[in-house]
PDB file of C-alpha atoms and ligand atoms in Angstrom:
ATOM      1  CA  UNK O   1       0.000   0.000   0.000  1.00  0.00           C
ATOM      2  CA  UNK O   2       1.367   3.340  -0.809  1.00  0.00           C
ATOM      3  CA  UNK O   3       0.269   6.592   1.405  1.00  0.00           C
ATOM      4  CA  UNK O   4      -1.598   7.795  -1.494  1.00  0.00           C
ATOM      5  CA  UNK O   5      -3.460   5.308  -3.004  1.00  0.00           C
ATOM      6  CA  UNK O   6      -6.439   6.237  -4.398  1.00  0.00           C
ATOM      7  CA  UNK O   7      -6.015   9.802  -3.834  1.00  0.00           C
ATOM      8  CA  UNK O   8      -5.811  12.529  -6.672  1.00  0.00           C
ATOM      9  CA  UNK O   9      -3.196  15.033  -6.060  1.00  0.00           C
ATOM     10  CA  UNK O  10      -2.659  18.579  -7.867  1.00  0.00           C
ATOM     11  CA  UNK O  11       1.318  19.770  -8.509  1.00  0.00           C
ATOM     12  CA  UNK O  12       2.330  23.012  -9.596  1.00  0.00           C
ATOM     13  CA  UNK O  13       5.369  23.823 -11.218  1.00  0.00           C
ATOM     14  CA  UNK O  14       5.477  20.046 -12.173  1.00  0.00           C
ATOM     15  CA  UNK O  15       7.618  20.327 -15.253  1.00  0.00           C
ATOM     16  CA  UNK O  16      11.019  21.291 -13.432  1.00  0.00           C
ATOM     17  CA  UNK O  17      13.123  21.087  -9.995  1.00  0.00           C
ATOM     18  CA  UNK O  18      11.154  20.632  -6.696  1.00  0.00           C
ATOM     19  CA  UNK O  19       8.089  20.154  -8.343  1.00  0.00           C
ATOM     20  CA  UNK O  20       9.147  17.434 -10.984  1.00  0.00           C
ATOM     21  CA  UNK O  21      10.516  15.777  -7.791  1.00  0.00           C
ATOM     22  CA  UNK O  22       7.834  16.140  -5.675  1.00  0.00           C
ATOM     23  CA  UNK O  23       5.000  14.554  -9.027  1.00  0.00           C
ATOM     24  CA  UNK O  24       7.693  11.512  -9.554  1.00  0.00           C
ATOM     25  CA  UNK O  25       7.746  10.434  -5.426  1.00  0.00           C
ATOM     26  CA  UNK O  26       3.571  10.829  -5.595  1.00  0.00           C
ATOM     27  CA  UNK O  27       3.159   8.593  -8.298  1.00  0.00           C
ATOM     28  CA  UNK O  28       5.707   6.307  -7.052  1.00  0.00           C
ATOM     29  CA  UNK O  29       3.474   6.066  -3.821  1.00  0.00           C
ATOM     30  CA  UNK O  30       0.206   5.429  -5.578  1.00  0.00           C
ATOM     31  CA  UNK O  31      -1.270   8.868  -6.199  1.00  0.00           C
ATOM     32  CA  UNK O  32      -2.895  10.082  -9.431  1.00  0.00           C
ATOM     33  CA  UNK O  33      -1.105  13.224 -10.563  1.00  0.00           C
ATOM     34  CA  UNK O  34      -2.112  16.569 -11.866  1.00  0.00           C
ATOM     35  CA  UNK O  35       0.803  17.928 -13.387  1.00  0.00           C
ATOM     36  CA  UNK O  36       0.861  21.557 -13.617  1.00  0.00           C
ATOM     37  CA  UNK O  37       3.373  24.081 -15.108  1.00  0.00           C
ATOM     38  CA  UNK O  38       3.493  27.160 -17.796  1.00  0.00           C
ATOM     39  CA  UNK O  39       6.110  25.415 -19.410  1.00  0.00           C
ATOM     40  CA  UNK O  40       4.722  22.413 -21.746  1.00  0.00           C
ATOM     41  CA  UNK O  41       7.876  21.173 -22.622  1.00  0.00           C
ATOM     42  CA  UNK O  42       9.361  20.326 -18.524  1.00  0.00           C
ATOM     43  CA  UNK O  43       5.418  19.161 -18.267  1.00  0.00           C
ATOM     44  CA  UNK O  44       5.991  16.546 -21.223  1.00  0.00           C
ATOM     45  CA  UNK O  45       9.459  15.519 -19.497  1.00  0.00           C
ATOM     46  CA  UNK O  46       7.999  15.046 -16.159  1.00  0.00           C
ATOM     47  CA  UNK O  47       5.230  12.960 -17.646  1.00  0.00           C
ATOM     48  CA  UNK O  48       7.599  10.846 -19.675  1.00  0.00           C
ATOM     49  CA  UNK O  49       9.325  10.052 -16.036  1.00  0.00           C
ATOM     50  CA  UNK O  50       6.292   8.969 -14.333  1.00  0.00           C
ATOM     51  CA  UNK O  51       6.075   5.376 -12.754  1.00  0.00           C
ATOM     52  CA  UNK O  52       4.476   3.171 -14.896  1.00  0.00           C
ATOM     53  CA  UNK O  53       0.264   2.609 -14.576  1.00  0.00           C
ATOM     54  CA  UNK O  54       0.270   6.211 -12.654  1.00  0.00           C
ATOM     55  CA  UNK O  55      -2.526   7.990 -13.849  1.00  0.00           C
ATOM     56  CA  UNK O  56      -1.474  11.328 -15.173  1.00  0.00           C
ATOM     57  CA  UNK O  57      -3.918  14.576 -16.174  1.00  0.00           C
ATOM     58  CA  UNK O  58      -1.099  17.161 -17.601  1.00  0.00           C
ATOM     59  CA  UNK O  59      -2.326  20.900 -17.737  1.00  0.00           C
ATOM     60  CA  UNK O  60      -0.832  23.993 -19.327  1.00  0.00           C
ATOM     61  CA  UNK O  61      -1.982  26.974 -16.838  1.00  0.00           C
ATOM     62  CA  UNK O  62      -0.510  29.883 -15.102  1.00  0.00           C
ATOM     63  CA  UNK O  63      -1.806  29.477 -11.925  1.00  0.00           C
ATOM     64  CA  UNK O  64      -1.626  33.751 -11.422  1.00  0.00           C
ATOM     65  CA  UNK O  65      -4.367  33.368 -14.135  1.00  0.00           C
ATOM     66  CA  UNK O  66      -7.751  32.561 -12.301  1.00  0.00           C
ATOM     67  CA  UNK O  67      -9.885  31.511 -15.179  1.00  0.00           C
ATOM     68  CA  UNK O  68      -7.175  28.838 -16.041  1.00  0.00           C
ATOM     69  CA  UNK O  69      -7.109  27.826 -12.211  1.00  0.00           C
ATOM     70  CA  UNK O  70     -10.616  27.739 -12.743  1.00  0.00           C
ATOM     71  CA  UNK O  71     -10.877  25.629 -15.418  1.00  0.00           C
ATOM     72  CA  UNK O  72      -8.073  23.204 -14.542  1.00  0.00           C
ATOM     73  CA  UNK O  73     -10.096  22.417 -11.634  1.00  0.00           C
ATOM     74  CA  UNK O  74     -12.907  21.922 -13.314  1.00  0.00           C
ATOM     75  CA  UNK O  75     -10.632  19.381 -15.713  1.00  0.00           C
ATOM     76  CA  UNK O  76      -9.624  17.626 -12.620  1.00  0.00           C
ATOM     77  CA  UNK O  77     -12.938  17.136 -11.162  1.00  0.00           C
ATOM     78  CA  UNK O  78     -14.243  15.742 -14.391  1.00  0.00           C
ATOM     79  CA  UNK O  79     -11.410  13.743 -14.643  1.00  0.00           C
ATOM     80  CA  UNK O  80     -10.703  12.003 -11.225  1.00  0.00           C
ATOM     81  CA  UNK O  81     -14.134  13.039  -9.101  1.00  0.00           C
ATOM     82  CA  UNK O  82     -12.134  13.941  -6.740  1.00  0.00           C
ATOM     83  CA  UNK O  83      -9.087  16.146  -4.913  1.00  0.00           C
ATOM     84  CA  UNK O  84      -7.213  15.023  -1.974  1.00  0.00           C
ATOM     85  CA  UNK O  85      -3.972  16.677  -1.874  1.00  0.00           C
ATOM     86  CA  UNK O  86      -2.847  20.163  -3.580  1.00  0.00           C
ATOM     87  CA  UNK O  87       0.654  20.778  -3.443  1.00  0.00           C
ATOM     88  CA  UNK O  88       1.744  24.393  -4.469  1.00  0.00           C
ATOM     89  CA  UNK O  89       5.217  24.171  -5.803  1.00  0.00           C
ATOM     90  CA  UNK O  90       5.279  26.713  -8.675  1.00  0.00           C
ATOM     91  CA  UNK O  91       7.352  29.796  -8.571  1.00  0.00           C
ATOM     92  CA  UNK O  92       9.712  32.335  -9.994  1.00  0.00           C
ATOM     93  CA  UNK O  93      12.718  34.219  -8.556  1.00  0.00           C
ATOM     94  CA  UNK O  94      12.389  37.242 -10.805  1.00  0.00           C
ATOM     95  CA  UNK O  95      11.319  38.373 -13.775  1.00  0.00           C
ATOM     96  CA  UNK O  96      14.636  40.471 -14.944  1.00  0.00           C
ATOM     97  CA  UNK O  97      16.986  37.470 -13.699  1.00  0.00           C
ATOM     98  CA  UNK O  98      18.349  40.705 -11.503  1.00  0.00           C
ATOM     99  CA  UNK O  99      17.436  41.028  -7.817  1.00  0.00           C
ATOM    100  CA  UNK O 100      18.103  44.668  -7.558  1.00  0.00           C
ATOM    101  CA  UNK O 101      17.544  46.311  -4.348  1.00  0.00           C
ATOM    102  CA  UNK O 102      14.289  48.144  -3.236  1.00  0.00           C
ATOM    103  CA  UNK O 103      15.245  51.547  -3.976  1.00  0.00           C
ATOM    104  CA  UNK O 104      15.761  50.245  -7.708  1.00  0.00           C
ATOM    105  CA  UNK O 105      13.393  47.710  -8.336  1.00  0.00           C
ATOM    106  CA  UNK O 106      10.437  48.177 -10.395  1.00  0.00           C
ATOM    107  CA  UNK O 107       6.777  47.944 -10.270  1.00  0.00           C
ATOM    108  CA  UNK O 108       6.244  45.493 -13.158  1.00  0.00           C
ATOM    109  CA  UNK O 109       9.167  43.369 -11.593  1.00  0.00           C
ATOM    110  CA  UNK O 110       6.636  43.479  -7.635  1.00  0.00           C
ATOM    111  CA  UNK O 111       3.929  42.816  -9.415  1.00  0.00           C
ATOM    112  CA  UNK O 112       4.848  39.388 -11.498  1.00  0.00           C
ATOM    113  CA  UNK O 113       6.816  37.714  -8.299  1.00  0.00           C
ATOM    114  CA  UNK O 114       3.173  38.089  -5.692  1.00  0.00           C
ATOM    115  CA  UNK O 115       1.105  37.318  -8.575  1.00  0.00           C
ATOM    116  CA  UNK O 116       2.726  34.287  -9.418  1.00  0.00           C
ATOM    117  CA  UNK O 117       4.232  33.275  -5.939  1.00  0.00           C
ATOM    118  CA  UNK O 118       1.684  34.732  -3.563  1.00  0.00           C
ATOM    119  CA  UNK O 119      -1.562  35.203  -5.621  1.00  0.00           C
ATOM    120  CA  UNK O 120      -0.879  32.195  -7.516  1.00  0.00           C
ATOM    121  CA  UNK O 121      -1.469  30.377  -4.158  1.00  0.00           C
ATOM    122  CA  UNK O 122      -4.378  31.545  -3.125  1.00  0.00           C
ATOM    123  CA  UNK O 123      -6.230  31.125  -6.300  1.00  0.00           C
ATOM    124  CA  UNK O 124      -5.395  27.525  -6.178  1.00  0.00           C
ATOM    125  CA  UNK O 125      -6.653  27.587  -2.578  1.00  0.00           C
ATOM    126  CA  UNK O 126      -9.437  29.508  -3.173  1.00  0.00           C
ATOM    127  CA  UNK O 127     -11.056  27.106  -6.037  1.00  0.00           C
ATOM    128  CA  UNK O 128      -9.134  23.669  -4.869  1.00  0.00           C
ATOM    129  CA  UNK O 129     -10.415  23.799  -1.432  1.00  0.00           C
ATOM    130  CA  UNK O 130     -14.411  23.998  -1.435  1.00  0.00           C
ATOM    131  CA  UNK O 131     -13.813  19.980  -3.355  1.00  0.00           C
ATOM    132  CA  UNK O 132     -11.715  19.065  -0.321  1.00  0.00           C
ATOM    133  CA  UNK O 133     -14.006  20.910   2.484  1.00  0.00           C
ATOM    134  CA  UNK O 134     -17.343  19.084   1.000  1.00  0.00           C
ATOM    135  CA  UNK O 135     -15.235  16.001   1.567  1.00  0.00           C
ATOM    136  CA  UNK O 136     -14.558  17.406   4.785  1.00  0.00           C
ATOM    137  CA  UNK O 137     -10.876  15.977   4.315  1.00  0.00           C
ATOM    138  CA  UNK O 138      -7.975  17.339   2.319  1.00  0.00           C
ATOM    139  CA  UNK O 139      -4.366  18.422   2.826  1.00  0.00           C
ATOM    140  CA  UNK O 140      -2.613  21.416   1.023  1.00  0.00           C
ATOM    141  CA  UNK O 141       1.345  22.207   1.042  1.00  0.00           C
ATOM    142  CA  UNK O 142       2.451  25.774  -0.158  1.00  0.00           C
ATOM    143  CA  UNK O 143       6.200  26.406  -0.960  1.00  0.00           C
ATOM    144  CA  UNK O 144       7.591  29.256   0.855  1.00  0.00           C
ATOM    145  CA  UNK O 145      11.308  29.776   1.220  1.00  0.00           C
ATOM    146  CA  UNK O 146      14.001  30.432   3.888  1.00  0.00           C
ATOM    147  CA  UNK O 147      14.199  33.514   2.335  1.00  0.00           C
ATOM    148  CA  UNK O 148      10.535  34.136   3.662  1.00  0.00           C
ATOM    149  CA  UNK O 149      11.623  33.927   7.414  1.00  0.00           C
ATOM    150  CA  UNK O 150      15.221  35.812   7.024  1.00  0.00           C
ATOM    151  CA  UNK O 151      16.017  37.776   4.309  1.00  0.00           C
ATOM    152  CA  UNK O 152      19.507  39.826   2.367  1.00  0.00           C
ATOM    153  CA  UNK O 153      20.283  42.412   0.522  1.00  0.00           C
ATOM    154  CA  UNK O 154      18.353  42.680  -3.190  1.00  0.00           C
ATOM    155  CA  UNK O 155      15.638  39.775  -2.542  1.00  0.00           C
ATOM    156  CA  UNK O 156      13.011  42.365  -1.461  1.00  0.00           C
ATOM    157  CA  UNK O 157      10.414  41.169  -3.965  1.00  0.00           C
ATOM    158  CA  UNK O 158      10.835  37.122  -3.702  1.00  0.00           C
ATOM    159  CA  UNK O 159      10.886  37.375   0.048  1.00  0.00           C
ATOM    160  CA  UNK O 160       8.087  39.043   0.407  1.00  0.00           C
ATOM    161  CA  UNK O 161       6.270  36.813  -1.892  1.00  0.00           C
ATOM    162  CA  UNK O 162       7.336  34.202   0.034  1.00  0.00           C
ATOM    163  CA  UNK O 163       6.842  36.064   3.746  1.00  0.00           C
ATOM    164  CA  UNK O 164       3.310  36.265   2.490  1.00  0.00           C
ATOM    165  CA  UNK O 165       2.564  32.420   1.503  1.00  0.00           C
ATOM    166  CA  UNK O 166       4.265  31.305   5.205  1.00  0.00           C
ATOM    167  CA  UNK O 167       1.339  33.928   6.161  1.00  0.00           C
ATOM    168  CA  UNK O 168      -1.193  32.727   3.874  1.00  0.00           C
ATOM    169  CA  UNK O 169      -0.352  29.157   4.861  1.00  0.00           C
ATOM    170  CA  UNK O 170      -1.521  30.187   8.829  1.00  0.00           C
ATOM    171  CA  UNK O 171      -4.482  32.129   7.825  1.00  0.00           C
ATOM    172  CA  UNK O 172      -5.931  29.246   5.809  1.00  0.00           C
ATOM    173  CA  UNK O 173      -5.346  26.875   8.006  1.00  0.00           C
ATOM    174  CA  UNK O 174      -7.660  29.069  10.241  1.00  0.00           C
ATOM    175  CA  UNK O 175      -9.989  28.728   7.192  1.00  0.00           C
ATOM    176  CA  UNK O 176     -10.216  25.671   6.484  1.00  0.00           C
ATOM    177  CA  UNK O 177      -9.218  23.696   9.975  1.00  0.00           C
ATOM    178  CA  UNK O 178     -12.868  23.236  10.851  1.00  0.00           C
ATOM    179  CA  UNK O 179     -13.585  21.383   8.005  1.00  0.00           C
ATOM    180  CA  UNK O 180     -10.548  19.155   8.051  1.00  0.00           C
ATOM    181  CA  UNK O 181      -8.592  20.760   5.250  1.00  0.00           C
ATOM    182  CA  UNK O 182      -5.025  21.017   7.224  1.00  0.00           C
ATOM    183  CA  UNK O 183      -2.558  23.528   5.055  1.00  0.00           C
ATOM    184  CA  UNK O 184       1.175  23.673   5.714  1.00  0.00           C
ATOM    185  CA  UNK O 185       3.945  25.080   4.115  1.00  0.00           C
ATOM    186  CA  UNK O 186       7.855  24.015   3.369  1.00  0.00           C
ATOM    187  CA  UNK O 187      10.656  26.755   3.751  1.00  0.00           C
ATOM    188  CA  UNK O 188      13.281  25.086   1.345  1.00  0.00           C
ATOM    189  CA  UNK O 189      16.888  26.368   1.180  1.00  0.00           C
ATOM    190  CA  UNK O 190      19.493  26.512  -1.542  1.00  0.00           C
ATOM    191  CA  UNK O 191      18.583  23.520  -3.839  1.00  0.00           C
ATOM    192  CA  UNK O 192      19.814  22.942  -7.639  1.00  0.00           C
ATOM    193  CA  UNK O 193      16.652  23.527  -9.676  1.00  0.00           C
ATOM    194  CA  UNK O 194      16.120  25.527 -13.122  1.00  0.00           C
ATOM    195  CA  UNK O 195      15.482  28.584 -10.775  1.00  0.00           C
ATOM    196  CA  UNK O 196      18.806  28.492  -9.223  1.00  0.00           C
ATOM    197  CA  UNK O 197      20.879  26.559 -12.057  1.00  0.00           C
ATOM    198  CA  UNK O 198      22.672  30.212 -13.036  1.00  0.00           C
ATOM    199  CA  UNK O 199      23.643  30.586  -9.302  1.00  0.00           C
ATOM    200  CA  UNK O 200      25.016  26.909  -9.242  1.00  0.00           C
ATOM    201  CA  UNK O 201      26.783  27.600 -12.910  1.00  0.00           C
ATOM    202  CA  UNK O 202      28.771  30.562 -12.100  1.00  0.00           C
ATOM    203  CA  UNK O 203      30.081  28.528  -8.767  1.00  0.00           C
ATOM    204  CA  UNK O 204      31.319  25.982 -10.831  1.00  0.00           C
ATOM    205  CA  UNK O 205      33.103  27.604 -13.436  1.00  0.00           C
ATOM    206  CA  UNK O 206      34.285  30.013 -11.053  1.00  0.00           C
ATOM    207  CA  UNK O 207      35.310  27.165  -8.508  1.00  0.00           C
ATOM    208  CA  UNK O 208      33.391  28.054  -5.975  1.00  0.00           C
ATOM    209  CA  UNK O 209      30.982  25.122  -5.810  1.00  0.00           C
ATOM    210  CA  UNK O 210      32.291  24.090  -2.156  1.00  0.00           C
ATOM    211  CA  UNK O 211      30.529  27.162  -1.016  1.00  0.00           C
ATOM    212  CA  UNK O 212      27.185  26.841  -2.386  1.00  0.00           C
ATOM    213  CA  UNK O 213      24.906  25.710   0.897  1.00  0.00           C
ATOM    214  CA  UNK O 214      28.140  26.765   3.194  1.00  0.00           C
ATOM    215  CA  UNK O 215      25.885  29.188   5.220  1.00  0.00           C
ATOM    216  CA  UNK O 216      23.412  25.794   6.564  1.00  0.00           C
ATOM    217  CA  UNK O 217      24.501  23.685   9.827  1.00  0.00           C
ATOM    218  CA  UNK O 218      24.861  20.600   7.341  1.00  0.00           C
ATOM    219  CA  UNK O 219      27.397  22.387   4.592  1.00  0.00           C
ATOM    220  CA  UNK O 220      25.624  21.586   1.638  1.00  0.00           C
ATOM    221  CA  UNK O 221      23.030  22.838  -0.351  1.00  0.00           C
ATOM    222  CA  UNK O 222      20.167  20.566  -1.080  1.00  0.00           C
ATOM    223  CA  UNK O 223      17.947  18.122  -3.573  1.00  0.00           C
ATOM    224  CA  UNK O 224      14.849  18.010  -4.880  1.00  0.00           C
ATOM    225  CA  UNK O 225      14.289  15.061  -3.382  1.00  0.00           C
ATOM    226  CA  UNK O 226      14.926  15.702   0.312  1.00  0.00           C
ATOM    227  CA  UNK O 227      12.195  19.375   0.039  1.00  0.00           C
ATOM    228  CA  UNK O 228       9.555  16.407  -1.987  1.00  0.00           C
ATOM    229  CA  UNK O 229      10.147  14.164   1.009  1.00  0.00           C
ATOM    230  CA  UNK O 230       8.795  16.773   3.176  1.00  0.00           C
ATOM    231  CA  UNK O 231       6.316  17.918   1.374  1.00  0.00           C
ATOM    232  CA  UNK O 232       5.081  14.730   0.588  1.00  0.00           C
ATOM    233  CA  UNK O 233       5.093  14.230   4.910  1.00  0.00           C
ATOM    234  CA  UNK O 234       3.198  17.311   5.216  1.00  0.00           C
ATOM    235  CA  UNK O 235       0.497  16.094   2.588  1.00  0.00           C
ATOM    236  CA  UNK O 236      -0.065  12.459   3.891  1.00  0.00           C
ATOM    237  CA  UNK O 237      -1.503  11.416   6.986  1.00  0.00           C
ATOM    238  CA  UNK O 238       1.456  10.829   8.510  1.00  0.00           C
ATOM    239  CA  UNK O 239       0.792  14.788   9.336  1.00  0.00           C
ATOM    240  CA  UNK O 240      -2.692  14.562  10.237  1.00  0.00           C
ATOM    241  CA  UNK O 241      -2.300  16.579  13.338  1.00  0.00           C
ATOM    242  CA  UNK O 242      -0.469  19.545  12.121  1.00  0.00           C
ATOM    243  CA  UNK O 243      -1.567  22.684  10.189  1.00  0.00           C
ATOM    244  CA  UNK O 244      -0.529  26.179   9.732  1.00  0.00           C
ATOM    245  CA  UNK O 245       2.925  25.408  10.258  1.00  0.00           C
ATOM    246  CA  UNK O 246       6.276  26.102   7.588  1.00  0.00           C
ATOM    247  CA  UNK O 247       9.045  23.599   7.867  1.00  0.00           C
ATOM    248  CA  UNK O 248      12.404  24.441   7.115  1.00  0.00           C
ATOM    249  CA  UNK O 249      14.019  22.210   5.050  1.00  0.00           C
ATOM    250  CA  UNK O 250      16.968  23.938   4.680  1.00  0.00           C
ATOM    251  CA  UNK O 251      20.132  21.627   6.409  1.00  0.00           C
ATOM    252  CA  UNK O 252      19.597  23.823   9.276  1.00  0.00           C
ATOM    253  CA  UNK O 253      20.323  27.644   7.959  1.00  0.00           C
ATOM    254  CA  UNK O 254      17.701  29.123   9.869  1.00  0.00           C
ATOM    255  CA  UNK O 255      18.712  27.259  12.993  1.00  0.00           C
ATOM    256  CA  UNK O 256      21.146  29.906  13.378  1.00  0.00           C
TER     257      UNK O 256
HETATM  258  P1  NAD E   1      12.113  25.623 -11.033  1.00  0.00           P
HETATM  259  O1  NAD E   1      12.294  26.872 -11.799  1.00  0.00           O
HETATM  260  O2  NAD E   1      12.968  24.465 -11.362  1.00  0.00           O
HETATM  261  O3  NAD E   1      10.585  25.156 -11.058  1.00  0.00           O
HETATM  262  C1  NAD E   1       9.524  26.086 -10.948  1.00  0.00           C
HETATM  263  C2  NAD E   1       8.444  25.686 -11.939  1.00  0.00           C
HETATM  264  O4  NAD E   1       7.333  26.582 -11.777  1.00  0.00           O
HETATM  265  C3  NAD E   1       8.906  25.806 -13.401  1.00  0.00           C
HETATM  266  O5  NAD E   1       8.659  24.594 -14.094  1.00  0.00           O
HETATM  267  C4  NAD E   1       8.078  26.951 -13.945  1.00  0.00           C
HETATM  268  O6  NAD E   1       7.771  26.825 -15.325  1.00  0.00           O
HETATM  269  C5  NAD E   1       6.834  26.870 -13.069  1.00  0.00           C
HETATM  270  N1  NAD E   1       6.093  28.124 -13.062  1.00  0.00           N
HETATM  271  C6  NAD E   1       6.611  29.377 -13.005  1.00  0.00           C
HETATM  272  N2  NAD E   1       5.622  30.277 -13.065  1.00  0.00           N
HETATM  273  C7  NAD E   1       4.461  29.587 -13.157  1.00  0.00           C
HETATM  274  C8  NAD E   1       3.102  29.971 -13.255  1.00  0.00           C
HETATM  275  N3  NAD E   1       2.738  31.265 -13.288  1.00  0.00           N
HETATM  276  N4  NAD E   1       2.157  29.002 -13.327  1.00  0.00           N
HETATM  277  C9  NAD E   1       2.509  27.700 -13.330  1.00  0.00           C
HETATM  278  N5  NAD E   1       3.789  27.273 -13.250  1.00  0.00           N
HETATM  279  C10 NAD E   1       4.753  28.210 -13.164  1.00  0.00           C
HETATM  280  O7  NAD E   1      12.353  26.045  -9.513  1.00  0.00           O
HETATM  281  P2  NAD E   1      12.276  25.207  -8.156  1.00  0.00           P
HETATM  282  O8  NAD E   1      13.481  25.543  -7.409  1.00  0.00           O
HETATM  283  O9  NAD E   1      11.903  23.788  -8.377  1.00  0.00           O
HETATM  284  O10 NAD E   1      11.083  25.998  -7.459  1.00  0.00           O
HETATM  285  C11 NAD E   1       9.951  25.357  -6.899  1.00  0.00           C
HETATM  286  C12 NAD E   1       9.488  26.181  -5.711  1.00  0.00           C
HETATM  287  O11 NAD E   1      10.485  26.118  -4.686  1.00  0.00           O
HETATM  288  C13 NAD E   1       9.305  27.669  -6.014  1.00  0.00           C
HETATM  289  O12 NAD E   1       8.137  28.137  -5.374  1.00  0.00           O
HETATM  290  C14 NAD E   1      10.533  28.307  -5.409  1.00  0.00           C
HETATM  291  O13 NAD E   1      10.330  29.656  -5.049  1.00  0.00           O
HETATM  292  C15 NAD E   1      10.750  27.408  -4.216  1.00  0.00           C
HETATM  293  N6  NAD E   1      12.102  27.449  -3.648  1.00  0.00           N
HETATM  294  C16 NAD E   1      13.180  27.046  -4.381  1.00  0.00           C
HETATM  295  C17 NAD E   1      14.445  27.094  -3.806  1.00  0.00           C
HETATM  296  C18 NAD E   1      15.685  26.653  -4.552  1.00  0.00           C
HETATM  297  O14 NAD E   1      16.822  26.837  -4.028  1.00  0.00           O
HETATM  298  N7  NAD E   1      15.568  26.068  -5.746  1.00  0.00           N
HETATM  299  C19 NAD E   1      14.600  27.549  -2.497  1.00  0.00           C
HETATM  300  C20 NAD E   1      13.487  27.963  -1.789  1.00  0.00           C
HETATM  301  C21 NAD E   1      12.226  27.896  -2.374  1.00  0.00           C
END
């Protein structure tokens, strides 16, 4: 028996990194999977990597878009009946690649980050979670960031994206905790995804790889894997008794 047999489970940001990650582990323990991402082509890749006899639904939608949240919801419904688990994965860093500070940064650049990081997490919420509260069961996980409890210099917009889901994450818990909808929230640190691959490229060629993740207890930065572990924790029912909490999974850099 896996821990998600039977249940139908919703990932954005499926087609790369922590969210790719996160789709493979669900399918390998029994869920059917709702891959989600802008980007068809990481979508098509993450499908072709699926477990065999997993059933897949693959969506194209910008979840800042809420008659595309909308209507993949409505897809899902038709398709499975049902939806157990939501997991909230998709994100961007910037939309400039720069992460200038706040005296410099720009309106348009604000705007994008909270509608995709911070927005596009409530609108899932908002139309995911009236399926799981008739149900009275369901379990959501938001991704939020270390960089959402402690910040540095030029991540003003991203943090505060990500300040807001570890927020949003509480306040919906409060929402939805009566009807047995718990929502929770990983903090991840430095892991090597397609958001952070330029980060992890310069180190390299500029041999400085040893110090990527040097700033966490455990001296190393790390994979997609170990943040989909705890997300898929937080979403099972090995969790059932916590909500409105953010784990760091971070190798210990906010323990100090
Ligand atoms: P990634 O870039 O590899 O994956 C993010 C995915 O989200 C991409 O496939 C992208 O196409 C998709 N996406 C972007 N905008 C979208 C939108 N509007 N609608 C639907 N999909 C969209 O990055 P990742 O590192 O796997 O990031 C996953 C989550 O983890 C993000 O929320 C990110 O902020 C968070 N996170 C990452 C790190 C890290 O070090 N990689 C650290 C802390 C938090």
């Amino acid at each position: 028996m896996g821990r998600f047999d039977q249940r139908v489970v919703i990932v954005t940001g499926a087609g790369s990194g922590i969210g790719r990650a996160t789709a493979l582990r669900l399918g390998r323990e029994g869920a059917s999977v709702v891959l989600v991402d802008v980007a068809e082509g990481g979508l098509l890749e993450t499908e072709n990597q699926m477990a065999d006899g997993v059933s897949v639904l693959r969506r194209v939608a910008d979840v800042a878009d809420e008659a595309a949240v909308t209507a993949l919801v409505a897809e899902t419904m038709k398709t499975f009946g049902q939806i157990d688990v939501l997991c909230n994965i998709a994100g961007i860093a910037s939309i400039s690649g720069a992460h200038p500070p706040v005296t410099e940064n720009s309106r348009d650049e604000w705007e994008k980050v909270l509608a995709v990081n911070l927005l596009g997490t409530m609108l899932t919420i908002k139309h995911v979670a009236p399926h799981m509260q008739a149900r009275k069961k369901g379990s959501i996980v938001n991704t939020a960031s270390v960089a959402g409890i402690r910040s540095g210099a030029g991540g003003n917009a991203y943090s505060a994206s990500k300040a807001g889901v570890i927020n949003l994450t509480m306040t919906a818990a409060c929402d939805l905790g009566l009807d047995n909808v718990r929502v929770n929230a990983v903090c991840p640190g430095l892991v090597e995804t397609g958001m952070t691959q330029k980060v992890f490229d310069y180190a390299r060629a500029h041999e400085k790889a040893h110090k990527l993740g040097s700033r966490c207890e455990l001296r190393r930065y790390g994979d997609p894997a170990e943040i989909a572990a705890a997300i898929l924790f937080l979403a099972s029912d090995d969790a059932s008794y916590i909500t409105g909490q953010a784990l760091a999974v971070d190798g210990g850099n906010t323990a100090s």
